[in-house]
GROMACS .gro file of C-alpha atoms in nm:
model
  328
    1UNK     CA    1   8.575  -1.251  -9.415
    2UNK     CA    2   8.842  -1.495  -9.259
    3UNK     CA    3   9.217  -1.468  -9.316
    4UNK     CA    4   9.369  -1.681  -9.588
    5UNK     CA    5   9.535  -1.921  -9.344
    6UNK     CA    6   9.199  -2.013  -9.215
    7UNK     CA    7   9.024  -2.050  -9.546
    8UNK     CA    8   8.928  -2.404  -9.657
    9UNK     CA    9   8.850  -2.568  -9.980
   10UNK     CA   10   8.496  -2.528 -10.101
   11UNK     CA   11   8.411  -2.892 -10.045
   12UNK     CA   12   8.552  -2.884  -9.708
   13UNK     CA   13   8.347  -2.578  -9.640
   14UNK     CA   14   8.032  -2.739  -9.764
   15UNK     CA   15   8.084  -3.043  -9.548
   16UNK     CA   16   8.167  -2.834  -9.249
   17UNK     CA   17   7.856  -2.624  -9.300
   18UNK     CA   18   7.642  -2.933  -9.325
   19UNK     CA   19   7.782  -3.070  -9.003
   20UNK     CA   20   7.714  -2.741  -8.826
   21UNK     CA   21   7.360  -2.741  -8.956
   22UNK     CA   22   7.298  -3.093  -8.829
   23UNK     CA   23   7.441  -3.005  -8.486
   24UNK     CA   24   7.231  -2.697  -8.464
   25UNK     CA   25   6.919  -2.896  -8.543
   26UNK     CA   26   7.002  -3.141  -8.266
   27UNK     CA   27   7.052  -2.859  -8.016
   28UNK     CA   28   6.721  -2.694  -8.109
   29UNK     CA   29   6.546  -3.027  -8.071
   30UNK     CA   30   6.676  -3.069  -7.712
   31UNK     CA   31   6.570  -2.720  -7.622
   32UNK     CA   32   6.218  -2.781  -7.750
   33UNK     CA   33   6.165  -3.082  -7.519
   34UNK     CA   34   6.282  -3.005  -7.156
   35UNK     CA   35   6.405  -3.312  -6.969
   36UNK     CA   36   6.164  -3.443  -6.699
   37UNK     CA   37   5.926  -3.158  -6.768
   38UNK     CA   38   6.138  -2.913  -6.560
   39UNK     CA   39   6.175  -2.564  -6.681
   40UNK     CA   40   6.528  -2.498  -6.834
   41UNK     CA   41   6.781  -2.304  -6.631
   42UNK     CA   42   6.788  -1.935  -6.700
   43UNK     CA   43   7.145  -1.896  -6.824
   44UNK     CA   44   7.129  -1.526  -6.759
   45UNK     CA   45   7.183  -1.597  -6.390
   46UNK     CA   46   7.552  -1.549  -6.306
   47UNK     CA   47   7.553  -1.857  -6.081
   48UNK     CA   48   7.313  -2.140  -6.170
   49UNK     CA   49   7.082  -2.224  -5.873
   50UNK     CA   50   7.034  -2.585  -5.770
   51UNK     CA   51   6.744  -2.754  -5.945
   52UNK     CA   52   6.440  -2.735  -5.717
   53UNK     CA   53   6.282  -3.053  -5.593
   54UNK     CA   54   5.970  -3.151  -5.777
   55UNK     CA   55   5.655  -3.005  -5.622
   56UNK     CA   56   5.431  -3.283  -5.499
   57UNK     CA   57   5.074  -3.170  -5.473
   58UNK     CA   58   4.894  -3.362  -5.201
   59UNK     CA   59   4.521  -3.352  -5.224
   60UNK     CA   60   4.365  -3.223  -4.899
   61UNK     CA   61   4.171  -3.481  -4.699
   62UNK     CA   62   3.805  -3.490  -4.761
   63UNK     CA   63   3.661  -3.273  -4.484
   64UNK     CA   64   3.438  -3.450  -4.235
   65UNK     CA   65   3.108  -3.268  -4.242
   66UNK     CA   66   3.051  -3.077  -3.920
   67UNK     CA   67   2.763  -3.212  -3.714
   68UNK     CA   68   2.446  -3.026  -3.760
   69UNK     CA   69   2.411  -2.765  -3.482
   70UNK     CA   70   2.183  -2.870  -3.202
   71UNK     CA   71   1.891  -2.631  -3.205
   72UNK     CA   72   1.860  -2.435  -2.880
   73UNK     CA   73   1.579  -2.542  -2.652
   74UNK     CA   74   1.262  -2.353  -2.715
   75UNK     CA   75   1.249  -2.037  -2.511
   76UNK     CA   76   0.932  -2.000  -2.315
   77UNK     CA   77   0.844  -1.634  -2.324
   78UNK     CA   78   0.846  -1.474  -1.984
   79UNK     CA   79   0.504  -1.343  -1.907
   80UNK     CA   80   0.514  -1.031  -1.696
   81UNK     CA   81   0.239  -1.072  -1.441
   82UNK     CA   82  -0.010  -0.794  -1.395
   83UNK     CA   83   0.089  -0.579  -1.103
   84UNK     CA   84  -0.078  -0.689  -0.783
   85UNK     CA   85  -0.234  -0.403  -0.592
   86UNK     CA   86  -0.020  -0.322  -0.295
   87UNK     CA   87  -0.212  -0.403   0.017
   88UNK     CA   88  -0.258  -0.133   0.268
   89UNK     CA   89   0.030  -0.125   0.515
   90UNK     CA   90  -0.066  -0.275   0.847
   91UNK     CA   91  -0.035   0.057   1.026
   92UNK     CA   92  -0.369   0.159   0.868
   93UNK     CA   93  -0.702   0.093   1.035
   94UNK     CA   94  -1.062   0.157   0.934
   95UNK     CA   95  -1.373   0.281   1.105
   96UNK     CA   96  -1.718   0.176   0.987
   97UNK     CA   97  -2.079   0.217   1.092
   98UNK     CA   98  -2.428   0.210   0.946
   99UNK     CA   99  -2.328   0.382   0.613
  100UNK     CA  100  -2.114   0.075   0.534
  101UNK     CA  101  -2.390  -0.180   0.601
  102UNK     CA  102  -2.351  -0.462   0.351
  103UNK     CA  103  -2.039  -0.310   0.192
  104UNK     CA  104  -1.731  -0.519   0.120
  105UNK     CA  105  -1.475  -0.431   0.385
  106UNK     CA  106  -1.095  -0.471   0.377
  107UNK     CA  107  -0.960  -0.814   0.469
  108UNK     CA  108  -0.641  -0.679   0.628
  109UNK     CA  109  -0.603  -0.392   0.869
  110UNK     CA  110  -0.405  -0.288   1.173
  111UNK     CA  111  -0.711  -0.205   1.380
  112UNK     CA  112  -1.082  -0.137   1.341
  113UNK     CA  113  -1.331   0.096   1.505
  114UNK     CA  114  -1.704   0.022   1.476
  115UNK     CA  115  -1.983   0.268   1.540
  116UNK     CA  116  -2.239   0.148   1.792
  117UNK     CA  117  -2.505   0.400   1.685
  118UNK     CA  118  -2.688   0.470   1.366
  119UNK     CA  119  -2.575   0.830   1.343
  120UNK     CA  120  -2.729   0.968   1.663
  121UNK     CA  121  -2.784   0.873   2.025
  122UNK     CA  122  -3.050   0.616   2.118
  123UNK     CA  123  -3.040   0.472   1.764
  124UNK     CA  124  -2.845   0.145   1.718
  125UNK     CA  125  -2.631   0.060   1.420
  126UNK     CA  126  -2.831  -0.215   1.242
  127UNK     CA  127  -2.511  -0.386   1.124
  128UNK     CA  128  -2.335  -0.396   1.457
  129UNK     CA  129  -2.420  -0.757   1.541
  130UNK     CA  130  -2.592  -1.043   1.358
  131UNK     CA  131  -2.884  -0.937   1.141
  132UNK     CA  132  -2.988  -0.908   0.780
  133UNK     CA  133  -2.648  -0.764   0.690
  134UNK     CA  134  -2.305  -0.904   0.792
  135UNK     CA  135  -2.193  -0.807   1.140
  136UNK     CA  136  -1.937  -0.530   1.146
  137UNK     CA  137  -1.827  -0.644   1.489
  138UNK     CA  138  -1.750  -0.989   1.353
  139UNK     CA  139  -1.552  -0.832   1.067
  140UNK     CA  140  -1.351  -0.618   1.309
  141UNK     CA  141  -1.270  -0.904   1.544
  142UNK     CA  142  -1.238  -0.915   1.917
  143UNK     CA  143  -0.977  -0.639   1.930
  144UNK     CA  144  -1.241  -0.397   1.805
  145UNK     CA  145  -1.262  -0.041   1.933
  146UNK     CA  146  -1.605   0.122   1.956
  147UNK     CA  147  -1.740   0.469   1.905
  148UNK     CA  148  -2.068   0.630   2.009
  149UNK     CA  149  -2.249   0.938   1.885
  150UNK     CA  150  -2.308   1.228   2.122
  151UNK     CA  151  -2.531   1.535   2.127
  152UNK     CA  152  -2.739   1.769   2.340
  153UNK     CA  153  -3.069   1.864   2.176
  154UNK     CA  154  -3.211   2.004   2.500
  155UNK     CA  155  -3.539   1.930   2.679
  156UNK     CA  156  -3.761   2.081   2.411
  157UNK     CA  157  -3.637   1.857   2.129
  158UNK     CA  158  -3.547   1.525   2.288
  159UNK     CA  159  -3.794   1.269   2.415
  160UNK     CA  160  -3.503   1.115   2.605
  161UNK     CA  161  -3.437   1.420   2.821
  162UNK     CA  162  -3.400   1.300   3.184
  163UNK     CA  163  -3.654   1.530   3.342
  164UNK     CA  164  -3.739   1.408   3.692
  165UNK     CA  165  -3.446   1.168   3.720
  166UNK     CA  166  -3.236   1.193   4.031
  167UNK     CA  167  -2.913   1.011   3.968
  168UNK     CA  168  -2.623   1.007   3.935
  169UNK     CA  169  -2.706   1.378   3.930
  170UNK     CA  170  -3.047   1.531   3.988
  171UNK     CA  171  -3.262   1.650   3.701
  172UNK     CA  172  -3.571   1.727   3.904
  173UNK     CA  173  -3.763   2.005   3.729
  174UNK     CA  174  -3.660   2.336   3.878
  175UNK     CA  175  -3.954   2.520   3.737
  176UNK     CA  176  -4.155   2.591   3.425
  177UNK     CA  177  -3.921   2.846   3.281
  178UNK     CA  178  -3.607   2.641   3.323
  179UNK     CA  179  -3.757   2.325   3.172
  180UNK     CA  180  -3.501   2.126   3.363
  181UNK     CA  181  -3.239   2.275   3.131
  182UNK     CA  182  -2.952   2.263   3.378
  183UNK     CA  183  -2.593   2.144   3.374
  184UNK     CA  184  -2.689   1.846   3.587
  185UNK     CA  185  -2.966   1.750   3.342
  186UNK     CA  186  -2.724   1.786   3.051
  187UNK     CA  187  -2.475   1.567   3.237
  188UNK     CA  188  -2.743   1.306   3.300
  189UNK     CA  189  -2.850   1.314   2.935
  190UNK     CA  190  -2.494   1.231   2.832
  191UNK     CA  191  -2.469   0.959   3.097
  192UNK     CA  192  -2.792   0.795   2.978
  193UNK     CA  193  -2.694   0.818   2.611
  194UNK     CA  194  -2.362   0.645   2.678
  195UNK     CA  195  -2.541   0.379   2.886
  196UNK     CA  196  -2.776   0.309   2.596
  197UNK     CA  197  -2.481   0.274   2.353
  198UNK     CA  198  -2.299   0.045   2.593
  199UNK     CA  199  -2.604  -0.183   2.630
  200UNK     CA  200  -2.632  -0.198   2.250
  201UNK     CA  201  -2.271  -0.317   2.232
  202UNK     CA  202  -2.325  -0.579   2.503
  203UNK     CA  203  -2.629  -0.717   2.319
  204UNK     CA  204  -2.426  -0.746   1.998
  205UNK     CA  205  -2.145  -0.927   2.180
  206UNK     CA  206  -2.399  -1.169   2.329
  207UNK     CA  207  -2.557  -1.231   1.987
  208UNK     CA  208  -2.213  -1.317   1.844
  209UNK     CA  209  -2.140  -1.555   2.133
  210UNK     CA  210  -1.866  -1.328   2.261
  211UNK     CA  211  -2.041  -1.271   2.594
  212UNK     CA  212  -2.268  -1.472   2.823
  213UNK     CA  213  -2.643  -1.439   2.758
  214UNK     CA  214  -2.702  -1.257   3.087
  215UNK     CA  215  -2.394  -1.031   3.057
  216UNK     CA  216  -2.430  -0.671   3.169
  217UNK     CA  217  -2.075  -0.574   3.083
  218UNK     CA  218  -1.850  -0.637   2.789
  219UNK     CA  219  -1.635  -0.946   2.849
  220UNK     CA  220  -1.308  -0.753   2.820
  221UNK     CA  221  -1.202  -0.387   2.835
  222UNK     CA  222  -1.242  -0.198   2.510
  223UNK     CA  223  -1.148   0.150   2.394
  224UNK     CA  224  -1.442   0.383   2.333
  225UNK     CA  225  -1.447   0.704   2.132
  226UNK     CA  226  -1.711   0.975   2.172
  227UNK     CA  227  -1.803   1.124   1.835
  228UNK     CA  228  -1.842   1.502   1.863
  229UNK     CA  229  -1.974   1.658   1.541
  230UNK     CA  230  -2.199   1.946   1.442
  231UNK     CA  231  -2.410   1.700   1.241
  232UNK     CA  232  -2.575   1.620   1.575
  233UNK     CA  233  -2.779   1.863   1.786
  234UNK     CA  234  -2.593   2.089   2.026
  235UNK     CA  235  -2.678   2.384   2.249
  236UNK     CA  236  -2.567   2.743   2.200
  237UNK     CA  237  -2.453   2.735   2.563
  238UNK     CA  238  -2.130   2.542   2.520
  239UNK     CA  239  -2.099   2.471   2.890
  240UNK     CA  240  -2.412   2.255   2.862
  241UNK     CA  241  -2.246   2.061   2.580
  242UNK     CA  242  -1.935   2.007   2.792
  243UNK     CA  243  -2.155   1.877   3.075
  244UNK     CA  244  -2.315   1.625   2.837
  245UNK     CA  245  -1.972   1.494   2.728
  246UNK     CA  246  -1.863   1.470   3.091
  247UNK     CA  247  -2.166   1.254   3.167
  248UNK     CA  248  -2.093   1.020   2.873
  249UNK     CA  249  -1.728   0.991   2.969
  250UNK     CA  250  -1.806   0.919   3.333
  251UNK     CA  251  -2.054   0.645   3.249
  252UNK     CA  252  -1.807   0.460   3.024
  253UNK     CA  253  -1.533   0.486   3.284
  254UNK     CA  254  -1.773   0.346   3.543
  255UNK     CA  255  -1.797   0.036   3.321
  256UNK     CA  256  -1.419  -0.004   3.337
  257UNK     CA  257  -1.354   0.038   2.966
  258UNK     CA  258  -0.993   0.042   2.850
  259UNK     CA  259  -0.993   0.413   2.761
  260UNK     CA  260  -1.222   0.696   2.656
  261UNK     CA  261  -1.119   0.931   2.375
  262UNK     CA  262  -1.286   1.196   2.160
  263UNK     CA  263  -1.333   1.210   1.782
  264UNK     CA  264  -1.371   1.549   1.614
  265UNK     CA  265  -1.171   1.822   1.446
  266UNK     CA  266  -1.013   2.123   1.617
  267UNK     CA  267  -1.264   2.354   1.447
  268UNK     CA  268  -1.572   2.147   1.537
  269UNK     CA  269  -1.445   2.092   1.890
  270UNK     CA  270  -1.409   2.466   1.937
  271UNK     CA  271  -1.754   2.531   1.795
  272UNK     CA  272  -1.925   2.276   2.020
  273UNK     CA  273  -1.724   2.296   2.343
  274UNK     CA  274  -1.555   2.635   2.314
  275UNK     CA  275  -1.218   2.461   2.305
  276UNK     CA  276  -1.254   2.326   2.658
  277UNK     CA  277  -0.959   2.162   2.827
  278UNK     CA  278  -1.183   1.962   3.060
  279UNK     CA  279  -1.072   1.646   2.876
  280UNK     CA  280  -0.698   1.707   2.862
  281UNK     CA  281  -0.639   1.365   3.018
  282UNK     CA  282  -0.802   1.194   2.719
  283UNK     CA  283  -0.670   1.117   2.370
  284UNK     CA  284  -0.801   1.283   2.057
  285UNK     CA  285  -0.883   1.128   1.721
  286UNK     CA  286  -0.863   1.392   1.449
  287UNK     CA  287  -1.066   1.384   1.128
  288UNK     CA  288  -0.999   1.587   0.814
  289UNK     CA  289  -0.669   1.469   0.662
  290UNK     CA  290  -0.645   1.449   0.285
  291UNK     CA  291  -0.444   1.129   0.253
  292UNK     CA  292  -0.192   0.910   0.432
  293UNK     CA  293   0.095   1.157   0.391
  294UNK     CA  294  -0.118   1.439   0.526
  295UNK     CA  295  -0.229   1.222   0.818
  296UNK     CA  296   0.132   1.135   0.901
  297UNK     CA  297   0.229   1.501   0.894
  298UNK     CA  298  -0.062   1.593   1.119
  299UNK     CA  299   0.047   1.327   1.365
  300UNK     CA  300   0.379   1.509   1.392
  301UNK     CA  301   0.263   1.871   1.386
  302UNK     CA  302  -0.101   1.899   1.498
  303UNK     CA  303  -0.196   1.946   1.860
  304UNK     CA  304  -0.479   1.734   2.000
  305UNK     CA  305  -0.798   1.936   2.035
  306UNK     CA  306  -0.853   1.785   2.383
  307UNK     CA  307  -0.520   1.918   2.502
  308UNK     CA  308  -0.411   1.556   2.557
  309UNK     CA  309  -0.246   1.307   2.327
  310UNK     CA  310  -0.318   1.295   1.953
  311UNK     CA  311  -0.378   0.923   1.908
  312UNK     CA  312  -0.515   0.886   1.554
  313UNK     CA  313  -0.579   1.083   1.235
  314UNK     CA  314  -0.847   0.997   0.981
  315UNK     CA  315  -0.888   1.055   0.606
  316UNK     CA  316  -1.142   0.930   0.353
  317UNK     CA  317  -1.045   0.727   0.047
  318UNK     CA  318  -1.270   0.529  -0.190
  319UNK     CA  319  -1.567   0.595   0.033
  320UNK     CA  320  -1.404   0.437   0.338
  321UNK     CA  321  -1.262   0.600   0.650
  322UNK     CA  322  -0.890   0.527   0.686
  323UNK     CA  323  -0.696   0.592   1.004
  324UNK     CA  324  -0.337   0.593   1.118
  325UNK     CA  325  -0.212   0.572   1.474
  326UNK     CA  326   0.011   0.857   1.581
  327UNK     CA  327   0.153   0.662   1.874
  328UNK     CA  328   0.192   0.294   1.948
   0.00000   0.00000   0.00000
């Protein structure tokens, strides 16, 4: 309740109340419709903040569509080629003879040795020169080396025994009981066998056009190897076998060949010749290695059965004789 001094007459009060009511209605109306659509100030703040600037929403530009990605070029799949067989290194050579008649022989090699005989003395290799089968000489080329079979069957088994011949050593029959079975006869048998092999080679060279038709010697020096194996016939008296090999060696040297060497194994050489050192000035060609690595090791560690230089080592692979030089 107000003090008396502030009281008013009832009419006055009514009018005043009406005016207050009208003013209140006007104020409520303003609050219900904010000016310019801006939120009213929060009068609870101790210091009114400045009215923020209207927020203008700018629509983002219409994005330019990105160009379609260029497809990568088609990738051609890499085809891994089948491995090509590694050719034999050119330090490897081959030796062939009548067992390889008509066989396909390697196209690349460091050297080649061709057998003149068909497995024994006085029997030619049918594939040496031109004939029904391809020439092994022609395959080997003009740098060919040659090898000849050797043996000493004795006068009772060989129709080629030189009974009655007088040179270069005499094999005149010394009597019924000896049967001309002497060291000189054995020497002459080896000489004649080598001469027959040499003539066979000359005839093949002539047939290939490598030598003149009337040639009696090979047109250039060649290396010859004498094949010494127990597969051929030999005498129990090893000194007779040595004499036969001496005769073969001497004949070839008389024809001015490049060199004469011997093919065998240490065991076979000992069995046939007793391990003679009569050929210590001549190179040896060893058979019996298991593979290339074994052959290389033998070149370094094995002593030549002749007592001379170990020149080559042989092993067999895929039915073909492979060889490696121990020295250049």
